[in-house]
Amino acid sequence: MLGDWVGAGPDIQATYRTAADSSGLTEGYADVVNRPDGEPTGDLCLVDSWQYVETCTTEYDEVMALWGSTPATLTWSGSTSCDGCADVTIDGVDAGSYCP
């Protein structure tokens, strides 16, 4: 599966391109072309590896690696916690939780 999108909202304009395969691996990037108040723009790349969890409807077992100016990793653990939140590291340092 391959997708290209152009997203626009009140705060951010970005183009996205992703490719996913049947093993649960997604690779892609987002090119942030406009942000409010002149905040930094640029490319954000990602590799996303996930495993479906039948007992949890809010999250997969998933690790998402993001890199741009600073690398980050988001780790969900739906089979053990199922709280909808991910553990975050930024540049290898624990940065707490992300709960969308």
PDB file of N, CA and C in Angstrom:
ATOM      1  N   MET A   1       0.855  -1.175   0.000  1.00  0.00           N
ATOM      2  CA  MET A   1       0.000   0.000   0.000  1.00  0.00           C
ATOM      3  C   MET A   1       0.895   1.230   0.000  1.00  0.00           C
ATOM      4  N   LEU A   2       0.579   2.175  -0.822  1.00  0.00           N
ATOM      5  CA  LEU A   2       1.369   3.401  -0.911  1.00  0.00           C
ATOM      6  C   LEU A   2       0.415   4.569  -0.906  1.00  0.00           C
ATOM      7  N   GLY A   3       0.737   5.586  -0.143  1.00  0.00           N
ATOM      8  CA  GLY A   3      -0.155   6.734  -0.089  1.00  0.00           C
ATOM      9  C   GLY A   3       0.607   8.039  -0.133  1.00  0.00           C
ATOM     10  N   ASP A   4       0.010   9.022  -0.768  1.00  0.00           N
ATOM     11  CA  ASP A   4       0.522  10.382  -0.782  1.00  0.00           C
ATOM     12  C   ASP A   4      -0.634  11.292  -0.372  1.00  0.00           C
ATOM     13  N   TRP A   5      -0.382  12.190   0.561  1.00  0.00           N
ATOM     14  CA  TRP A   5      -1.418  13.103   1.007  1.00  0.00           C
ATOM     15  C   TRP A   5      -0.844  14.496   1.143  1.00  0.00           C
ATOM     16  N   VAL A   6      -1.700  15.472   0.974  1.00  0.00           N
ATOM     17  CA  VAL A   6      -1.371  16.849   1.317  1.00  0.00           C
ATOM     18  C   VAL A   6      -2.371  17.242   2.389  1.00  0.00           C
ATOM     19  N   GLY A   7      -1.873  17.568   3.567  1.00  0.00           N
ATOM     20  CA  GLY A   7      -2.750  17.926   4.672  1.00  0.00           C
ATOM     21  C   GLY A   7      -2.651  19.402   4.967  1.00  0.00           C
ATOM     22  N   ALA A   8      -3.771  19.988   5.275  1.00  0.00           N
ATOM     23  CA  ALA A   8      -3.773  21.396   5.651  1.00  0.00           C
ATOM     24  C   ALA A   8      -4.790  21.595   6.763  1.00  0.00           C
ATOM     25  N   GLY A   9      -4.395  22.318   7.764  1.00  0.00           N
ATOM     26  CA  GLY A   9      -5.293  22.637   8.857  1.00  0.00           C
ATOM     27  C   GLY A   9      -5.060  24.074   9.250  1.00  0.00           C
ATOM     28  N   PRO A  10      -5.670  24.491  10.337  1.00  0.00           N
ATOM     29  CA  PRO A  10      -5.497  25.888  10.733  1.00  0.00           C
ATOM     30  C   PRO A  10      -4.067  26.222  11.182  1.00  0.00           C
ATOM     31  N   ASP A  11      -3.282  25.208  11.557  1.00  0.00           N
ATOM     32  CA  ASP A  11      -1.961  25.474  12.119  1.00  0.00           C
ATOM     33  C   ASP A  11      -0.802  24.967  11.270  1.00  0.00           C
ATOM     34  N   ILE A  12      -0.983  23.822  10.596  1.00  0.00           N
ATOM     35  CA  ILE A  12       0.149  23.186   9.917  1.00  0.00           C
ATOM     36  C   ILE A  12      -0.268  22.740   8.516  1.00  0.00           C
ATOM     37  N   GLN A  13       0.617  22.942   7.550  1.00  0.00           N
ATOM     38  CA  GLN A  13       0.454  22.365   6.221  1.00  0.00           C
ATOM     39  C   GLN A  13       1.592  21.374   6.020  1.00  0.00           C
ATOM     40  N   ALA A  14       1.258  20.162   5.564  1.00  0.00           N
ATOM     41  CA  ALA A  14       2.286  19.143   5.388  1.00  0.00           C
ATOM     42  C   ALA A  14       1.922  18.226   4.234  1.00  0.00           C
ATOM     43  N   THR A  15       2.943  17.643   3.599  1.00  0.00           N
ATOM     44  CA  THR A  15       2.729  16.581   2.631  1.00  0.00           C
ATOM     45  C   THR A  15       3.246  15.296   3.252  1.00  0.00           C
ATOM     46  N   TYR A  16       2.560  14.194   2.992  1.00  0.00           N
ATOM     47  CA  TYR A  16       2.909  12.903   3.585  1.00  0.00           C
ATOM     48  C   TYR A  16       3.085  11.872   2.489  1.00  0.00           C
ATOM     49  N   ARG A  17       3.978  10.940   2.710  1.00  0.00           N
ATOM     50  CA  ARG A  17       4.115   9.789   1.814  1.00  0.00           C
ATOM     51  C   ARG A  17       4.453   8.593   2.687  1.00  0.00           C
ATOM     52  N   THR A  18       3.666   7.541   2.597  1.00  0.00           N
ATOM     53  CA  THR A  18       3.911   6.343   3.391  1.00  0.00           C
ATOM     54  C   THR A  18       3.791   5.095   2.527  1.00  0.00           C
ATOM     55  N   ALA A  19       4.478   4.057   2.939  1.00  0.00           N
ATOM     56  CA  ALA A  19       4.372   2.745   2.309  1.00  0.00           C
ATOM     57  C   ALA A  19       4.252   1.717   3.415  1.00  0.00           C
ATOM     58  N   ALA A  20       3.296   0.808   3.294  1.00  0.00           N
ATOM     59  CA  ALA A  20       3.089  -0.222   4.312  1.00  0.00           C
ATOM     60  C   ALA A  20       3.093  -1.587   3.643  1.00  0.00           C
ATOM     61  N   ASP A  21       3.565  -2.595   4.367  1.00  0.00           N
ATOM     62  CA  ASP A  21       3.510  -3.952   3.843  1.00  0.00           C
ATOM     63  C   ASP A  21       2.694  -4.826   4.788  1.00  0.00           C
ATOM     64  N   SER A  22       2.468  -6.069   4.393  1.00  0.00           N
ATOM     65  CA  SER A  22       1.588  -6.956   5.150  1.00  0.00           C
ATOM     66  C   SER A  22       2.179  -7.417   6.476  1.00  0.00           C
ATOM     67  N   SER A  23       3.457  -7.164   6.717  1.00  0.00           N
ATOM     68  CA  SER A  23       4.073  -7.594   7.974  1.00  0.00           C
ATOM     69  C   SER A  23       3.883  -6.584   9.098  1.00  0.00           C
ATOM     70  N   GLY A  24       3.258  -5.437   8.815  1.00  0.00           N
ATOM     71  CA  GLY A  24       3.058  -4.428   9.837  1.00  0.00           C
ATOM     72  C   GLY A  24       4.164  -3.394   9.899  1.00  0.00           C
ATOM     73  N   LEU A  25       4.941  -3.251   8.826  1.00  0.00           N
ATOM     74  CA  LEU A  25       6.006  -2.253   8.784  1.00  0.00           C
ATOM     75  C   LEU A  25       5.569  -1.109   7.870  1.00  0.00           C
ATOM     76  N   THR A  26       5.628   0.106   8.381  1.00  0.00           N
ATOM     77  CA  THR A  26       5.303   1.299   7.601  1.00  0.00           C
ATOM     78  C   THR A  26       6.517   2.207   7.596  1.00  0.00           C
ATOM     79  N   GLU A  27       6.840   2.738   6.435  1.00  0.00           N
ATOM     80  CA  GLU A  27       7.922   3.706   6.322  1.00  0.00           C
ATOM     81  C   GLU A  27       7.395   4.920   5.573  1.00  0.00           C
ATOM     82  N   GLY A  28       7.889   6.086   5.931  1.00  0.00           N
ATOM     83  CA  GLY A  28       7.440   7.268   5.213  1.00  0.00           C
ATOM     84  C   GLY A  28       8.049   8.536   5.746  1.00  0.00           C
ATOM     85  N   TYR A  29       7.502   9.656   5.269  1.00  0.00           N
ATOM     86  CA  TYR A  29       7.993  10.942   5.732  1.00  0.00           C
ATOM     87  C   TYR A  29       6.873  11.969   5.643  1.00  0.00           C
ATOM     88  N   ALA A  30       7.022  13.016   6.397  1.00  0.00           N
ATOM     89  CA  ALA A  30       6.155  14.187   6.301  1.00  0.00           C
ATOM     90  C   ALA A  30       7.051  15.389   6.064  1.00  0.00           C
ATOM     91  N   ASP A  31       6.667  16.206   5.116  1.00  0.00           N
ATOM     92  CA  ASP A  31       7.384  17.442   4.844  1.00  0.00           C
ATOM     93  C   ASP A  31       6.501  18.579   5.349  1.00  0.00           C
ATOM     94  N   VAL A  32       6.870  19.151   6.478  1.00  0.00           N
ATOM     95  CA  VAL A  32       6.105  20.241   7.063  1.00  0.00           C
ATOM     96  C   VAL A  32       6.498  21.523   6.340  1.00  0.00           C
ATOM     97  N   VAL A  33       5.546  22.099   5.609  1.00  0.00           N
ATOM     98  CA  VAL A  33       5.862  23.251   4.764  1.00  0.00           C
ATOM     99  C   VAL A  33       5.420  24.586   5.368  1.00  0.00           C
ATOM    100  N   ASN A  34       4.553  24.538   6.370  1.00  0.00           N
ATOM    101  CA  ASN A  34       4.115  25.786   6.977  1.00  0.00           C
ATOM    102  C   ASN A  34       3.622  25.513   8.388  1.00  0.00           C
ATOM    103  N   ARG A  35       4.072  26.320   9.342  1.00  0.00           N
ATOM    104  CA  ARG A  35       3.608  26.235  10.723  1.00  0.00           C
ATOM    105  C   ARG A  35       3.297  27.634  11.224  1.00  0.00           C
ATOM    106  N   PRO A  36       2.467  27.747  12.262  1.00  0.00           N
ATOM    107  CA  PRO A  36       2.072  29.078  12.729  1.00  0.00           C
ATOM    108  C   PRO A  36       3.257  29.853  13.315  1.00  0.00           C
ATOM    109  N   ASP A  37       3.171  31.149  13.225  1.00  0.00           N
ATOM    110  CA  ASP A  37       4.142  32.048  13.853  1.00  0.00           C
ATOM    111  C   ASP A  37       5.577  31.815  13.413  1.00  0.00           C
ATOM    112  N   GLY A  38       5.765  31.273  12.191  1.00  0.00           N
ATOM    113  CA  GLY A  38       7.109  31.088  11.671  1.00  0.00           C
ATOM    114  C   GLY A  38       7.926  30.020  12.375  1.00  0.00           C
ATOM    115  N   GLU A  39       7.264  29.065  13.046  1.00  0.00           N
ATOM    116  CA  GLU A  39       7.985  27.990  13.724  1.00  0.00           C
ATOM    117  C   GLU A  39       8.731  27.143  12.701  1.00  0.00           C
ATOM    118  N   PRO A  40       9.753  26.367  13.127  1.00  0.00           N
ATOM    119  CA  PRO A  40      10.578  25.618  12.175  1.00  0.00           C
ATOM    120  C   PRO A  40       9.772  24.634  11.326  1.00  0.00           C
ATOM    121  N   THR A  41      10.201  24.483  10.090  1.00  0.00           N
ATOM    122  CA  THR A  41       9.597  23.529   9.171  1.00  0.00           C
ATOM    123  C   THR A  41      10.681  22.556   8.716  1.00  0.00           C
ATOM    124  N   GLY A  42      10.285  21.558   7.931  1.00  0.00           N
ATOM    125  CA  GLY A  42      11.257  20.610   7.391  1.00  0.00           C
ATOM    126  C   GLY A  42      10.688  19.217   7.330  1.00  0.00           C
ATOM    127  N   ASP A  43      11.560  18.260   7.072  1.00  0.00           N
ATOM    128  CA  ASP A  43      11.156  16.880   6.900  1.00  0.00           C
ATOM    129  C   ASP A  43      11.177  16.123   8.218  1.00  0.00           C
ATOM    130  N   LEU A  44      10.230  15.204   8.362  1.00  0.00           N
ATOM    131  CA  LEU A  44      10.177  14.290   9.492  1.00  0.00           C
ATOM    132  C   LEU A  44       9.987  12.895   8.920  1.00  0.00           C
ATOM    133  N   CYS A  45      10.935  12.013   9.140  1.00  0.00           N
ATOM    134  CA  CYS A  45      10.864  10.654   8.620  1.00  0.00           C
ATOM    135  C   CYS A  45      10.398   9.704   9.713  1.00  0.00           C
ATOM    136  N   LEU A  46       9.820   8.571   9.313  1.00  0.00           N
ATOM    137  CA  LEU A  46       9.367   7.619  10.312  1.00  0.00           C
ATOM    138  C   LEU A  46       9.517   6.199   9.816  1.00  0.00           C
ATOM    139  N   VAL A  47       9.709   5.285  10.772  1.00  0.00           N
ATOM    140  CA  VAL A  47       9.593   3.854  10.549  1.00  0.00           C
ATOM    141  C   VAL A  47       8.698   3.344  11.662  1.00  0.00           C
ATOM    142  N   ASP A  48       7.655   2.635  11.298  1.00  0.00           N
ATOM    143  CA  ASP A  48       6.626   2.217  12.232  1.00  0.00           C
ATOM    144  C   ASP A  48       6.457   0.717  12.112  1.00  0.00           C
ATOM    145  N   SER A  49       6.678  -0.012  13.204  1.00  0.00           N
ATOM    146  CA  SER A  49       6.527  -1.463  13.209  1.00  0.00           C
ATOM    147  C   SER A  49       5.471  -1.828  14.237  1.00  0.00           C
ATOM    148  N   TRP A  50       4.391  -2.511  13.819  1.00  0.00           N
ATOM    149  CA  TRP A  50       3.295  -2.784  14.732  1.00  0.00           C
ATOM    150  C   TRP A  50       2.812  -4.221  14.644  1.00  0.00           C
ATOM    151  N   GLN A  51       2.211  -4.642  15.730  1.00  0.00           N
ATOM    152  CA  GLN A  51       1.612  -5.971  15.846  1.00  0.00           C
ATOM    153  C   GLN A  51       0.198  -5.791  16.372  1.00  0.00           C
ATOM    154  N   TYR A  52      -0.787  -6.323  15.652  1.00  0.00           N
ATOM    155  CA  TYR A  52      -2.180  -6.188  16.065  1.00  0.00           C
ATOM    156  C   TYR A  52      -2.400  -6.863  17.412  1.00  0.00           C
ATOM    157  N   VAL A  53      -3.180  -6.220  18.283  1.00  0.00           N
ATOM    158  CA  VAL A  53      -3.508  -6.766  19.598  1.00  0.00           C
ATOM    159  C   VAL A  53      -5.013  -6.951  19.654  1.00  0.00           C
ATOM    160  N   GLU A  54      -5.460  -8.187  19.702  1.00  0.00           N
ATOM    161  CA  GLU A  54      -6.889  -8.477  19.650  1.00  0.00           C
ATOM    162  C   GLU A  54      -7.630  -8.008  20.900  1.00  0.00           C
ATOM    163  N   THR A  55      -6.958  -7.975  22.041  1.00  0.00           N
ATOM    164  CA  THR A  55      -7.632  -7.646  23.300  1.00  0.00           C
ATOM    165  C   THR A  55      -7.656  -6.162  23.622  1.00  0.00           C
ATOM    166  N   CYS A  56      -7.039  -5.331  22.795  1.00  0.00           N
ATOM    167  CA  CYS A  56      -6.964  -3.903  23.087  1.00  0.00           C
ATOM    168  C   CYS A  56      -7.411  -3.115  21.861  1.00  0.00           C
ATOM    169  N   THR A  57      -8.436  -2.285  22.025  1.00  0.00           N
ATOM    170  CA  THR A  57      -8.938  -1.512  20.886  1.00  0.00           C
ATOM    171  C   THR A  57      -8.326  -0.115  20.800  1.00  0.00           C
ATOM    172  N   THR A  58      -7.548   0.302  21.791  1.00  0.00           N
ATOM    173  CA  THR A  58      -7.010   1.662  21.790  1.00  0.00           C
ATOM    174  C   THR A  58      -5.582   1.762  21.266  1.00  0.00           C
ATOM    175  N   GLU A  59      -4.848   0.650  21.194  1.00  0.00           N
ATOM    176  CA  GLU A  59      -3.471   0.725  20.707  1.00  0.00           C
ATOM    177  C   GLU A  59      -2.941  -0.650  20.311  1.00  0.00           C
ATOM    178  N   TYR A  60      -1.968  -0.645  19.421  1.00  0.00           N
ATOM    179  CA  TYR A  60      -1.245  -1.855  19.025  1.00  0.00           C
ATOM    180  C   TYR A  60      -0.034  -2.036  19.931  1.00  0.00           C
ATOM    181  N   ASP A  61       0.665  -3.153  19.776  1.00  0.00           N
ATOM    182  CA  ASP A  61       2.041  -3.250  20.242  1.00  0.00           C
ATOM    183  C   ASP A  61       2.860  -2.639  19.118  1.00  0.00           C
ATOM    184  N   GLU A  62       3.474  -1.506  19.375  1.00  0.00           N
ATOM    185  CA  GLU A  62       4.030  -0.738  18.269  1.00  0.00           C
ATOM    186  C   GLU A  62       5.231   0.074  18.717  1.00  0.00           C
ATOM    187  N   VAL A  63       6.224   0.156  17.836  1.00  0.00           N
ATOM    188  CA  VAL A  63       7.343   1.062  18.035  1.00  0.00           C
ATOM    189  C   VAL A  63       7.442   1.942  16.801  1.00  0.00           C
ATOM    190  N   MET A  64       7.426   3.254  17.023  1.00  0.00           N
ATOM    191  CA  MET A  64       7.542   4.208  15.924  1.00  0.00           C
ATOM    192  C   MET A  64       8.798   5.047  16.131  1.00  0.00           C
ATOM    193  N   ALA A  65       9.689   5.007  15.166  1.00  0.00           N
ATOM    194  CA  ALA A  65      10.908   5.816  15.212  1.00  0.00           C
ATOM    195  C   ALA A  65      10.706   7.021  14.318  1.00  0.00           C
ATOM    196  N   LEU A  66      10.972   8.198  14.852  1.00  0.00           N
ATOM    197  CA  LEU A  66      10.854   9.454  14.122  1.00  0.00           C
ATOM    198  C   LEU A  66      12.213  10.121  14.094  1.00  0.00           C
ATOM    199  N   TRP A  67      12.556  10.726  12.979  1.00  0.00           N
ATOM    200  CA  TRP A  67      13.785  11.489  12.978  1.00  0.00           C
ATOM    201  C   TRP A  67      13.648  12.672  12.044  1.00  0.00           C
ATOM    202  N   GLY A  68      14.256  13.731  12.470  1.00  0.00           N
ATOM    203  CA  GLY A  68      14.304  14.997  11.747  1.00  0.00           C
ATOM    204  C   GLY A  68      15.489  15.715  12.345  1.00  0.00           C
ATOM    205  N   SER A  69      15.262  16.863  12.974  1.00  0.00           N
ATOM    206  CA  SER A  69      16.372  17.540  13.636  1.00  0.00           C
ATOM    207  C   SER A  69      16.780  16.804  14.914  1.00  0.00           C
ATOM    208  N   THR A  70      15.844  16.072  15.548  1.00  0.00           N
ATOM    209  CA  THR A  70      16.123  15.293  16.754  1.00  0.00           C
ATOM    210  C   THR A  70      15.384  13.965  16.661  1.00  0.00           C
ATOM    211  N   PRO A  71      16.050  12.827  16.844  1.00  0.00           N
ATOM    212  CA  PRO A  71      15.351  11.535  16.760  1.00  0.00           C
ATOM    213  C   PRO A  71      14.498  11.271  17.991  1.00  0.00           C
ATOM    214  N   ALA A  72      13.366  10.611  17.778  1.00  0.00           N
ATOM    215  CA  ALA A  72      12.474  10.251  18.875  1.00  0.00           C
ATOM    216  C   ALA A  72      11.907   8.861  18.622  1.00  0.00           C
ATOM    217  N   THR A  73      11.499   8.192  19.683  1.00  0.00           N
ATOM    218  CA  THR A  73      10.866   6.881  19.589  1.00  0.00           C
ATOM    219  C   THR A  73       9.616   6.879  20.453  1.00  0.00           C
ATOM    220  N   LEU A  74       8.507   6.376  19.900  1.00  0.00           N
ATOM    221  CA  LEU A  74       7.271   6.201  20.641  1.00  0.00           C
ATOM    222  C   LEU A  74       6.992   4.706  20.719  1.00  0.00           C
ATOM    223  N   THR A  75       6.737   4.187  21.915  1.00  0.00           N
ATOM    224  CA  THR A  75       6.511   2.758  22.114  1.00  0.00           C
ATOM    225  C   THR A  75       5.177   2.540  22.812  1.00  0.00           C
ATOM    226  N   TRP A  76       4.250   1.882  22.101  1.00  0.00           N
ATOM    227  CA  TRP A  76       2.970   1.497  22.691  1.00  0.00           C
ATOM    228  C   TRP A  76       3.042   0.029  23.095  1.00  0.00           C
ATOM    229  N   SER A  77       2.281  -0.363  24.115  1.00  0.00           N
ATOM    230  CA  SER A  77       2.287  -1.754  24.575  1.00  0.00           C
ATOM    231  C   SER A  77       0.868  -2.194  24.904  1.00  0.00           C
ATOM    232  N   GLY A  78       0.038  -2.265  23.869  1.00  0.00           N
ATOM    233  CA  GLY A  78      -1.372  -2.575  24.040  1.00  0.00           C
ATOM    234  C   GLY A  78      -1.663  -3.922  24.668  1.00  0.00           C
ATOM    235  N   SER A  79      -0.789  -4.884  24.484  1.00  0.00           N
ATOM    236  CA  SER A  79      -1.068  -6.202  25.053  1.00  0.00           C
ATOM    237  C   SER A  79      -0.815  -6.242  26.552  1.00  0.00           C
ATOM    238  N   THR A  80      -0.081  -5.260  27.091  1.00  0.00           N
ATOM    239  CA  THR A  80       0.181  -5.269  28.530  1.00  0.00           C
ATOM    240  C   THR A  80      -0.444  -4.104  29.274  1.00  0.00           C
ATOM    241  N   SER A  81      -0.578  -2.938  28.631  1.00  0.00           N
ATOM    242  CA  SER A  81      -1.138  -1.801  29.366  1.00  0.00           C
ATOM    243  C   SER A  81      -2.479  -1.329  28.813  1.00  0.00           C
ATOM    244  N   CYS A  82      -2.651  -1.276  27.511  1.00  0.00           N
ATOM    245  CA  CYS A  82      -3.897  -0.891  26.847  1.00  0.00           C
ATOM    246  C   CYS A  82      -4.462   0.412  27.403  1.00  0.00           C
ATOM    247  N   ASP A  83      -3.599   1.406  27.613  1.00  0.00           N
ATOM    248  CA  ASP A  83      -4.053   2.682  28.160  1.00  0.00           C
ATOM    249  C   ASP A  83      -4.110   3.785  27.098  1.00  0.00           C
ATOM    250  N   GLY A  84      -3.762   3.458  25.858  1.00  0.00           N
ATOM    251  CA  GLY A  84      -3.799   4.442  24.786  1.00  0.00           C
ATOM    252  C   GLY A  84      -2.607   5.368  24.753  1.00  0.00           C
ATOM    253  N   CYS A  85      -1.623   5.141  25.594  1.00  0.00           N
ATOM    254  CA  CYS A  85      -0.462   6.027  25.702  1.00  0.00           C
ATOM    255  C   CYS A  85       0.811   5.328  25.229  1.00  0.00           C
ATOM    256  N   ALA A  86       1.781   6.132  24.827  1.00  0.00           N
ATOM    257  CA  ALA A  86       3.080   5.618  24.399  1.00  0.00           C
ATOM    258  C   ALA A  86       4.169   6.176  25.303  1.00  0.00           C
ATOM    259  N   ASP A  87       5.205   5.376  25.534  1.00  0.00           N
ATOM    260  CA  ASP A  87       6.407   5.859  26.200  1.00  0.00           C
ATOM    261  C   ASP A  87       7.266   6.559  25.151  1.00  0.00           C
ATOM    262  N   VAL A  88       7.810   7.722  25.494  1.00  0.00           N
ATOM    263  CA  VAL A  88       8.545   8.548  24.536  1.00  0.00           C
ATOM    264  C   VAL A  88       9.997   8.699  24.974  1.00  0.00           C
ATOM    265  N   THR A  89      10.914   8.526  24.040  1.00  0.00           N
ATOM    266  CA  THR A  89      12.307   8.918  24.242  1.00  0.00           C
ATOM    267  C   THR A  89      12.657   9.922  23.146  1.00  0.00           C
ATOM    268  N   ILE A  90      13.401  10.950  23.501  1.00  0.00           N
ATOM    269  CA  ILE A  90      13.872  11.945  22.544  1.00  0.00           C
ATOM    270  C   ILE A  90      15.389  11.976  22.617  1.00  0.00           C
ATOM    271  N   ASP A  91      16.007  11.676  21.490  1.00  0.00           N
ATOM    272  CA  ASP A  91      17.468  11.600  21.424  1.00  0.00           C
ATOM    273  C   ASP A  91      18.004  10.647  22.485  1.00  0.00           C
ATOM    274  N   GLY A  92      17.276   9.536  22.708  1.00  0.00           N
ATOM    275  CA  GLY A  92      17.699   8.501  23.629  1.00  0.00           C
ATOM    276  C   GLY A  92      17.380   8.747  25.084  1.00  0.00           C
ATOM    277  N   VAL A  93      16.732   9.867  25.415  1.00  0.00           N
ATOM    278  CA  VAL A  93      16.438  10.229  26.801  1.00  0.00           C
ATOM    279  C   VAL A  93      14.945  10.088  27.053  1.00  0.00           C
ATOM    280  N   ASP A  94      14.566   9.453  28.177  1.00  0.00           N
ATOM    281  CA  ASP A  94      13.174   9.290  28.542  1.00  0.00           C
ATOM    282  C   ASP A  94      12.499  10.659  28.616  1.00  0.00           C
ATOM    283  N   ALA A  95      11.375  10.800  27.871  1.00  0.00           N
ATOM    284  CA  ALA A  95      10.669  12.074  27.837  1.00  0.00           C
ATOM    285  C   ALA A  95       9.229  11.936  28.336  1.00  0.00           C
ATOM    286  N   GLY A  96       8.934  10.838  29.029  1.00  0.00           N
ATOM    287  CA  GLY A  96       7.595  10.673  29.595  1.00  0.00           C
ATOM    288  C   GLY A  96       6.655   9.940  28.663  1.00  0.00           C
ATOM    289  N   SER A  97       5.372  10.288  28.722  1.00  0.00           N
ATOM    290  CA  SER A  97       4.338   9.602  27.963  1.00  0.00           C
ATOM    291  C   SER A  97       3.653  10.541  26.980  1.00  0.00           C
ATOM    292  N   TYR A  98       3.143   9.934  25.902  1.00  0.00           N
ATOM    293  CA  TYR A  98       2.320  10.651  24.940  1.00  0.00           C
ATOM    294  C   TYR A  98       0.964   9.956  24.911  1.00  0.00           C
ATOM    295  N   CYS A  99      -0.097  10.690  25.211  1.00  0.00           N
ATOM    296  CA  CYS A  99      -1.459  10.160  25.198  1.00  0.00           C
ATOM    297  C   CYS A  99      -2.304  11.028  24.279  1.00  0.00           C
ATOM    298  N   PRO A 100      -2.528  10.585  23.032  1.00  0.00           N
ATOM    299  CA  PRO A 100      -3.255  11.428  22.072  1.00  0.00           C
ATOM    300  C   PRO A 100      -4.699  11.661  22.506  1.00  0.00           C
TER     301      PRO A 100
END
